[in-house]
Short mmCIF file of C-alpha atoms in Angstrom, two decimals:
data_model
loop_
_atom_site.label_atom_id
_atom_site.label_comp_id
_atom_site.label_asym_id
_atom_site.label_seq_id
_atom_site.Cartn_x
_atom_site.Cartn_y
_atom_site.Cartn_z
CA MET A 1 30.75 15.28 41.63
CA ALA A 2 33.51 16.37 39.25
CA ALA A 3 33.90 19.98 37.82
CA GLU A 4 32.89 20.86 33.99
CA SER A 5 35.57 20.33 32.10
CA ARG A 6 37.19 23.57 30.34
CA SER A 7 37.91 21.38 27.01
CA ALA A 8 34.76 19.26 26.80
CA SER A 9 32.60 22.41 26.85
CA LYS A 10 33.78 23.96 23.56
CA SER A 11 30.82 22.76 21.64
CA SER A 12 27.37 21.90 22.84
CA PRO A 13 25.42 18.58 22.21
CA PRO A 14 23.71 18.25 18.76
CA SER A 15 19.87 18.15 20.38
CA GLY A 16 16.48 18.88 19.15
CA ASP A 17 14.35 16.54 17.28
CA HIS A 18 16.11 13.96 15.53
CA PHE A 19 17.01 15.88 12.21
CA ALA A 20 18.68 19.15 14.48
CA VAL A 21 20.25 16.73 16.56
CA LEU A 22 22.39 15.85 13.05
CA GLY A 23 22.09 19.33 12.01
CA LEU A 24 19.71 18.39 9.04
CA ALA A 25 17.49 20.15 7.91
CA ALA A 26 13.46 18.82 8.73
CA ARG A 27 12.17 17.51 4.86
CA HIS A 28 11.75 14.23 3.98
CA ASP A 29 14.19 14.27 0.33
CA LEU A 30 17.39 13.90 1.56
CA THR A 31 19.47 11.29 0.24
CA ARG A 32 21.02 8.23 2.20
CA ASP A 33 23.98 9.64 1.34
CA GLU A 34 23.52 13.57 2.97
CA VAL A 35 21.76 11.70 6.10
CA GLU A 36 25.31 8.96 6.32
CA VAL A 37 28.03 12.21 6.15
CA ALA A 38 26.20 14.05 8.67
CA TYR A 39 25.73 11.13 10.97
CA LEU A 40 29.05 9.21 10.18
CA ALA A 41 30.84 13.80 11.13
CA LEU A 42 28.58 13.60 14.30
CA ALA A 43 29.09 10.05 15.71
CA LYS A 44 33.29 10.79 15.67
CA GLN A 45 33.55 13.83 17.03
CA TRP A 46 31.51 13.25 19.74
CA HIS A 47 32.20 9.12 20.15
CA PRO A 48 32.67 8.58 24.19
CA ASP A 49 36.58 7.77 23.30
CA ARG A 50 37.18 10.88 22.11
CA VAL A 51 37.79 12.01 26.07
CA GLY A 52 40.24 11.24 28.83
CA PRO A 53 39.23 8.61 30.99
CA ASP A 54 38.93 10.94 33.87
CA ASP A 55 36.74 13.43 32.58
CA LEU A 56 33.45 11.72 33.48
CA ALA A 57 31.19 14.64 33.15
CA ALA A 58 32.08 15.44 29.37
CA LYS A 59 31.87 10.83 29.34
CA ARG A 60 29.24 10.91 30.15
CA ARG A 61 27.72 13.61 27.52
CA SER A 62 29.67 12.11 25.14
CA MET A 63 27.96 8.80 25.90
CA GLU A 64 24.68 10.47 25.81
CA ALA A 65 25.19 12.59 22.73
CA SER A 66 26.56 9.32 21.52
CA ALA A 67 22.95 7.83 22.04
CA ALA A 68 21.16 10.80 20.52
CA ILE A 69 22.67 10.45 17.34
CA ASN A 70 22.67 7.29 16.56
CA VAL A 71 19.23 7.29 18.08
CA ALA A 72 18.38 9.85 15.36
CA TYR A 73 20.50 7.85 12.83
CA ARG A 74 18.25 5.40 13.07
CA ALA A 75 15.10 6.90 12.42
CA LEU A 76 15.71 8.93 9.93
CA ARG A 77 18.30 7.00 7.46
CA ASP A 78 15.26 4.85 6.21
CA PRO A 79 12.26 7.23 3.35
CA VAL A 80 9.77 5.51 5.33
CA THR A 81 10.55 5.98 8.80
CA ARG A 82 11.46 9.11 7.64
CA LEU A 83 8.30 10.73 6.10
CA GLU A 84 6.38 9.08 9.72
CA TYR A 85 9.03 10.87 11.93
CA LEU A 86 7.53 13.75 10.08
CA VAL A 87 4.10 13.44 11.06
CA LYS A 88 4.91 12.62 13.93
CA LEU A 89 6.42 16.78 14.14
CA GLY A 90 3.60 17.04 12.84
CA GLY A 91 1.78 15.82 15.66
CA VAL A 92 0.44 12.62 14.75
CA ASP A 93 2.14 9.66 16.38
CA LEU A 94 1.60 6.89 14.16
CA ASP A 95 2.32 4.12 16.84
CA SER A 96 -0.10 5.57 19.21
CA SER A 97 -3.98 4.33 18.74
CA ASP A 98 -5.18 7.46 20.83
CA PRO A 99 -8.23 9.03 18.77
CA LYS A 100 -7.00 12.72 18.31
CA THR A 101 -3.30 12.53 18.24
CA GLY A 102 -2.58 8.68 17.26
CA ALA A 103 -2.85 7.21 13.96
CA PRO A 104 -6.08 7.83 12.01
CA ALA A 105 -8.58 5.34 11.20
CA PRO A 106 -8.24 3.95 7.93
CA THR A 107 -11.12 4.42 5.29
CA GLN A 108 -14.76 2.17 5.21
CA ALA A 109 -13.28 1.13 2.20
CA PHE A 110 -9.50 0.94 2.29
CA LEU A 111 -10.75 -1.86 5.48
CA VAL A 112 -12.61 -3.60 2.83
CA ASP A 113 -10.32 -3.69 0.17
CA MET A 114 -8.15 -5.01 3.25
CA ILE A 115 -11.00 -8.34 4.30
CA GLU A 116 -11.37 -8.70 0.85
CA ARG A 117 -6.89 -8.73 -0.18
CA ARG A 118 -6.75 -11.01 2.87
CA GLU A 119 -9.17 -13.12 1.96
CA GLY A 120 -8.17 -13.04 -1.58
CA LEU A 121 -4.24 -14.83 -0.04
CA SER A 122 -6.02 -17.79 0.77
CA ASP A 123 -7.13 -18.66 -3.01
CA ALA A 124 -3.70 -16.64 -3.93
CA ARG A 125 -1.92 -19.61 -2.09
CA GLN A 126 -3.83 -22.39 -3.91
CA GLY A 127 -4.35 -21.44 -6.87
CA GLY A 128 -0.19 -20.97 -7.84
CA THR A 129 -0.45 -17.54 -8.22
CA LEU A 130 0.73 -15.51 -5.14
CA ALA A 131 3.62 -14.27 -7.00
CA GLY A 132 1.49 -12.10 -8.91
CA PHE A 133 -0.95 -11.11 -5.64
CA ARG A 134 2.67 -10.65 -3.91
CA GLY A 135 3.06 -7.97 -6.87
CA GLU A 136 0.16 -6.17 -6.88
CA VAL A 137 0.37 -5.58 -2.83
CA GLU A 138 3.56 -4.16 -3.07
CA ASP A 139 2.38 -1.51 -5.99
CA ALA A 140 -0.52 -0.46 -3.09
CA GLU A 141 2.26 -0.26 -1.24
CA GLU A 142 5.05 1.62 -2.41
CA GLU A 143 1.55 4.06 -3.99
CA ALA A 144 0.63 5.03 0.13
CA VAL A 145 4.41 5.42 0.43
CA ASP A 146 4.10 7.88 -3.02
CA ALA A 147 0.99 9.27 -1.78
CA ALA A 148 2.16 9.98 1.58
CA LEU A 149 5.42 11.81 0.13
CA ALA A 150 3.63 14.20 -1.64
CA ALA A 151 0.93 14.86 1.01
CA ILE A 152 3.39 15.66 3.14
CA THR A 153 5.53 18.27 0.21
CA GLU A 154 2.24 20.17 -0.07
CA GLY A 155 2.32 20.11 4.07
CA ASP A 156 -0.53 18.57 4.51
CA THR A 157 -0.02 16.02 7.74
CA PRO A 158 -3.31 14.44 7.84
CA ALA A 159 -3.31 12.82 4.83
CA ALA A 160 0.33 11.85 5.11
CA ALA A 161 0.05 10.13 8.60
CA GLN A 162 -3.63 7.84 6.52
CA SER A 163 -1.46 7.37 3.51
CA LEU A 164 1.11 5.94 6.39
CA VAL A 165 -0.96 3.89 8.21
CA GLN A 166 -2.65 2.10 4.77
CA ARG A 167 1.30 1.53 4.46
CA ARG A 168 1.27 -0.39 7.27
CA TYR A 169 -1.36 -2.48 6.31
CA TRP A 170 -0.02 -3.36 2.87
CA GLN A 171 3.56 -4.23 4.96
CA ARG A 172 1.49 -6.58 7.91
CA LEU A 173 0.18 -8.42 4.31
CA LEU A 174 2.94 -8.59 2.88
CA ASP A 175 5.03 -9.98 5.81
CA GLU A 176 1.99 -12.25 6.06
CA ILE A 177 2.57 -13.29 2.34
CA ASP A 178 6.71 -13.77 2.77
CA ASP A 179 5.27 -15.87 5.73
CA THR A 180 3.52 -17.62 3.98
CA GLU A 181 5.94 -19.09 1.34
CA HIS A 182 8.04 -19.67 3.90
CA THR A 183 6.04 -22.35 5.24
CA SER A 184 5.05 -23.69 1.79
CA THR A 185 8.24 -24.23 0.63
CA MET B 1 3.64 -12.46 25.68
CA ALA B 2 1.73 -13.67 28.73
CA TYR B 3 -1.69 -14.33 26.70
CA SER B 4 -4.10 -15.78 29.31
CA ASP B 5 -6.15 -19.38 29.25
CA LYS B 6 -8.88 -18.32 28.17
CA VAL B 7 -7.38 -15.85 24.43
CA ILE B 8 -5.29 -19.04 23.78
CA GLU B 9 -8.60 -21.17 23.45
CA HIS B 10 -10.50 -18.72 21.46
CA TYR B 11 -7.61 -18.80 19.46
CA GLU B 12 -6.70 -22.16 19.13
CA ASN B 13 -10.03 -23.39 18.10
CA PRO B 14 -12.09 -19.76 17.18
CA ARG B 15 -15.80 -19.81 17.46
CA ASN B 16 -17.43 -18.70 14.13
CA VAL B 17 -15.38 -18.22 11.74
CA GLY B 18 -16.37 -17.12 8.19
CA SER B 19 -18.60 -15.53 6.34
CA MET B 20 -22.04 -14.26 5.44
CA ASP B 21 -23.42 -12.52 2.86
CA LYS B 22 -22.92 -8.94 2.98
CA SER B 23 -25.67 -7.99 0.34
CA ASP B 24 -28.74 -10.26 2.21
CA ASP B 25 -31.42 -8.05 3.74
CA ASP B 26 -31.48 -10.09 7.27
CA VAL B 27 -27.47 -9.17 7.77
CA GLY B 28 -25.49 -6.41 9.01
CA THR B 29 -21.37 -6.37 8.52
CA GLY B 30 -19.11 -4.62 10.96
CA ILE B 31 -15.82 -4.24 9.26
CA VAL B 32 -12.90 -2.46 11.11
CA GLY B 33 -9.69 -1.67 11.64
CA ALA B 34 -7.33 -1.00 14.56
CA PRO B 35 -4.31 1.81 12.60
CA ALA B 36 -1.73 1.73 15.38
CA CYS B 37 -1.24 -2.78 14.71
CA GLY B 38 -2.80 -2.68 11.39
CA ASP B 39 -5.64 -5.61 12.51
CA VAL B 40 -9.10 -5.70 10.74
CA MET B 41 -11.82 -7.31 11.76
CA LYS B 42 -14.98 -8.62 10.21
CA LEU B 43 -18.12 -9.54 12.49
CA GLN B 44 -21.31 -9.94 10.63
CA ILE B 45 -24.48 -11.07 12.28
CA LYS B 46 -27.50 -12.62 11.38
CA VAL B 47 -30.99 -11.06 12.60
CA GLU B 48 -34.37 -12.56 12.74
CA ASP B 49 -37.01 -10.80 14.70
CA GLY B 50 -35.23 -8.75 16.53
CA VAL B 51 -32.81 -11.66 17.06
CA ILE B 52 -29.13 -12.50 16.46
CA THR B 53 -30.00 -15.79 15.47
CA ASP B 54 -25.93 -16.08 13.75
CA ALA B 55 -22.97 -14.05 13.65
CA LYS B 56 -19.42 -14.77 11.79
CA PHE B 57 -16.10 -12.78 12.11
CA LYS B 58 -12.80 -12.93 10.01
CA THR B 59 -10.08 -11.39 11.62
CA TYR B 60 -6.34 -10.48 10.53
CA GLY B 61 -4.30 -9.93 13.77
CA CYS B 62 -3.41 -10.59 17.31
CA GLY B 63 -4.29 -13.50 19.12
CA SER B 64 -6.15 -11.09 21.27
CA ALA B 65 -8.06 -9.10 18.49
CA ILE B 66 -9.22 -13.24 17.26
CA ALA B 67 -10.04 -14.06 20.84
CA SER B 68 -12.19 -11.15 21.77
CA SER B 69 -13.90 -11.25 18.06
CA SER B 70 -14.42 -15.06 18.86
CA LEU B 71 -15.97 -14.33 22.27
CA VAL B 72 -18.07 -11.52 20.62
CA THR B 73 -19.64 -14.23 18.38
CA GLU B 74 -20.44 -16.53 20.99
CA TRP B 75 -22.16 -13.61 23.08
CA VAL B 76 -24.94 -12.65 20.46
CA LYS B 77 -26.12 -15.13 19.11
CA GLY B 78 -29.61 -15.80 20.89
CA MET B 79 -29.18 -12.04 21.80
CA LYS B 80 -31.26 -9.03 20.82
CA ILE B 81 -30.29 -6.51 19.29
CA GLU B 82 -30.46 -4.06 21.47
CA ASP B 83 -28.63 -6.17 24.18
CA ALA B 84 -26.00 -6.82 22.49
CA ALA B 85 -26.05 -2.40 21.34
CA GLU B 86 -25.00 -2.28 25.22
CA ILE B 87 -21.73 -4.84 24.87
CA GLN B 88 -18.48 -3.23 26.31
CA ASN B 89 -15.08 -3.53 25.72
CA SER B 90 -14.81 -3.63 29.44
CA GLN B 91 -16.42 -7.15 30.13
CA ILE B 92 -14.23 -8.63 27.10
CA VAL B 93 -11.17 -7.28 28.79
CA GLU B 94 -12.26 -8.66 31.82
CA GLU B 95 -13.92 -11.91 30.36
CA LEU B 96 -10.33 -13.14 28.30
CA SER B 97 -7.91 -10.87 31.57
CA LEU B 98 -6.56 -8.94 28.41
CA PRO B 99 -3.12 -7.43 29.81
CA PRO B 100 -3.48 -2.46 29.01
CA VAL B 101 -1.77 -2.99 26.14
CA LYS B 102 -4.17 -5.34 24.13
CA ILE B 103 -6.85 -3.10 25.53
CA HIS B 104 -7.57 -2.19 21.92
CA CYS B 105 -8.49 -5.07 20.62
CA SER B 106 -11.10 -5.36 22.83
CA VAL B 107 -12.23 -2.41 21.32
CA LEU B 108 -11.99 -3.00 18.11
CA ALA B 109 -14.55 -5.75 19.12
CA GLU B 110 -16.76 -3.50 20.52
CA ASP B 111 -16.69 -1.45 17.56
CA ALA B 112 -17.30 -4.54 15.34
CA ILE B 113 -20.33 -5.42 17.11
CA LYS B 114 -21.90 -1.70 16.90
CA ALA B 115 -20.86 -1.08 13.12
CA ALA B 116 -22.77 -4.27 12.03
CA ILE B 117 -25.99 -3.51 14.49
CA LYS B 118 -25.79 -0.04 12.03
CA ASP B 119 -25.55 -1.96 8.89
CA TYR B 120 -28.34 -3.76 9.52
CA GLN B 121 -30.67 -0.88 10.94
CA SER B 122 -29.91 0.98 7.95
CA LYS B 123 -30.74 -2.27 5.49
CA GLN B 124 -34.10 -2.05 7.22
CA GLY B 125 -34.36 1.22 7.56
CA ALA B 126 -33.64 1.83 3.72
CA GLY B 127 -35.32 -1.19 3.07
CA SER B 128 -38.84 -1.49 1.52
CA ASP B 129 -41.48 -2.21 3.64
CA SER B 130 -42.51 -4.95 2.14
#
C-alpha cells in the first residue's frame, strides 16, 4: 500500500541461485573465508534494521533479501553441501527419488559392499575393532567426496551425483557407528 | 512420524531376518538401495520346484523399509515364483497404511523381490542342465 521508497530502490536485492545471491562464481573451489566474507558484507547491507520503521515496502524487501542470503550461505559454506548444490544446478536433485532427475541408484557392486560392511559392523562391535572399522568408513567417505570433486571439475554431473550418493551412504553408516558407540558406553 | 500399528509391529518383530548362502543355486538374492535416503535392502528366496520355500531379508533403513521387506518375505513363502513376481508396491502400501513420503520404501521391497527372482532365474538359466 505504501509507495515505493526511493532510498530502498538504490540497489536491487540479490537474486538468482545461491551463488548469484552471494555474488560468487558458481564453482566448488571456494574457501570458507570467501563465502563468509561475501555473506557478512551482504548480510550487513541488507539487514532489516537499516531500513526505517515506516518504510514497509523496503522493510519487507530487506527481510526477503536477508532470508535469501542466509539460505545461500548455509548451502554454500560447507564443501559437501556446496558440491550437492552444484550437482543440483546441473540438473540432479539428490534429495529426490525421481528416476530421471533424482538421486541416481547406486551400482550393484556398491550395494553389495554396503551390505557386507553393515554385516561387519556387528562383528566389529563385538570384536572390539570398531575404531579401525570406523576409520575405513571415514576414508571411504572422503574418497567419495574427492571423486565428486574431480567429476565436478570435469563438468561431469552424473558422475559427481553418483559419488555424492555413495558419500551419503557412507555418512549414514558413520552416523550409525557413532550411535552404536554411544549406546555401548 | 505417524507409523501405523502394522509398521510398528513388523519393526519390533521383524519376520525372517537373516541370510542364506548366496552361492547356492536354489537361492536368489536381490540387493537394492534407495539413493535419496541411503537405505539398503537384501532379500533372498529359496526356491524348490518353482515354489518359494523360504525367504530372508536384511534391511538397513527406516521402520517402513524394514516393515515392507518383512511383510514381503512373509507373503512370498509358499508362493510360486511367477506369482511372487506380480507383487506390486501398492499392495504393500495398502497393507501397511504407508503415508505418501514412505511409498519409496514399498517400491524398494518390490524391487528387491523382483531382483531376487531375476537372480534365481539367471542362475537356473546359466546353470548346468544336470
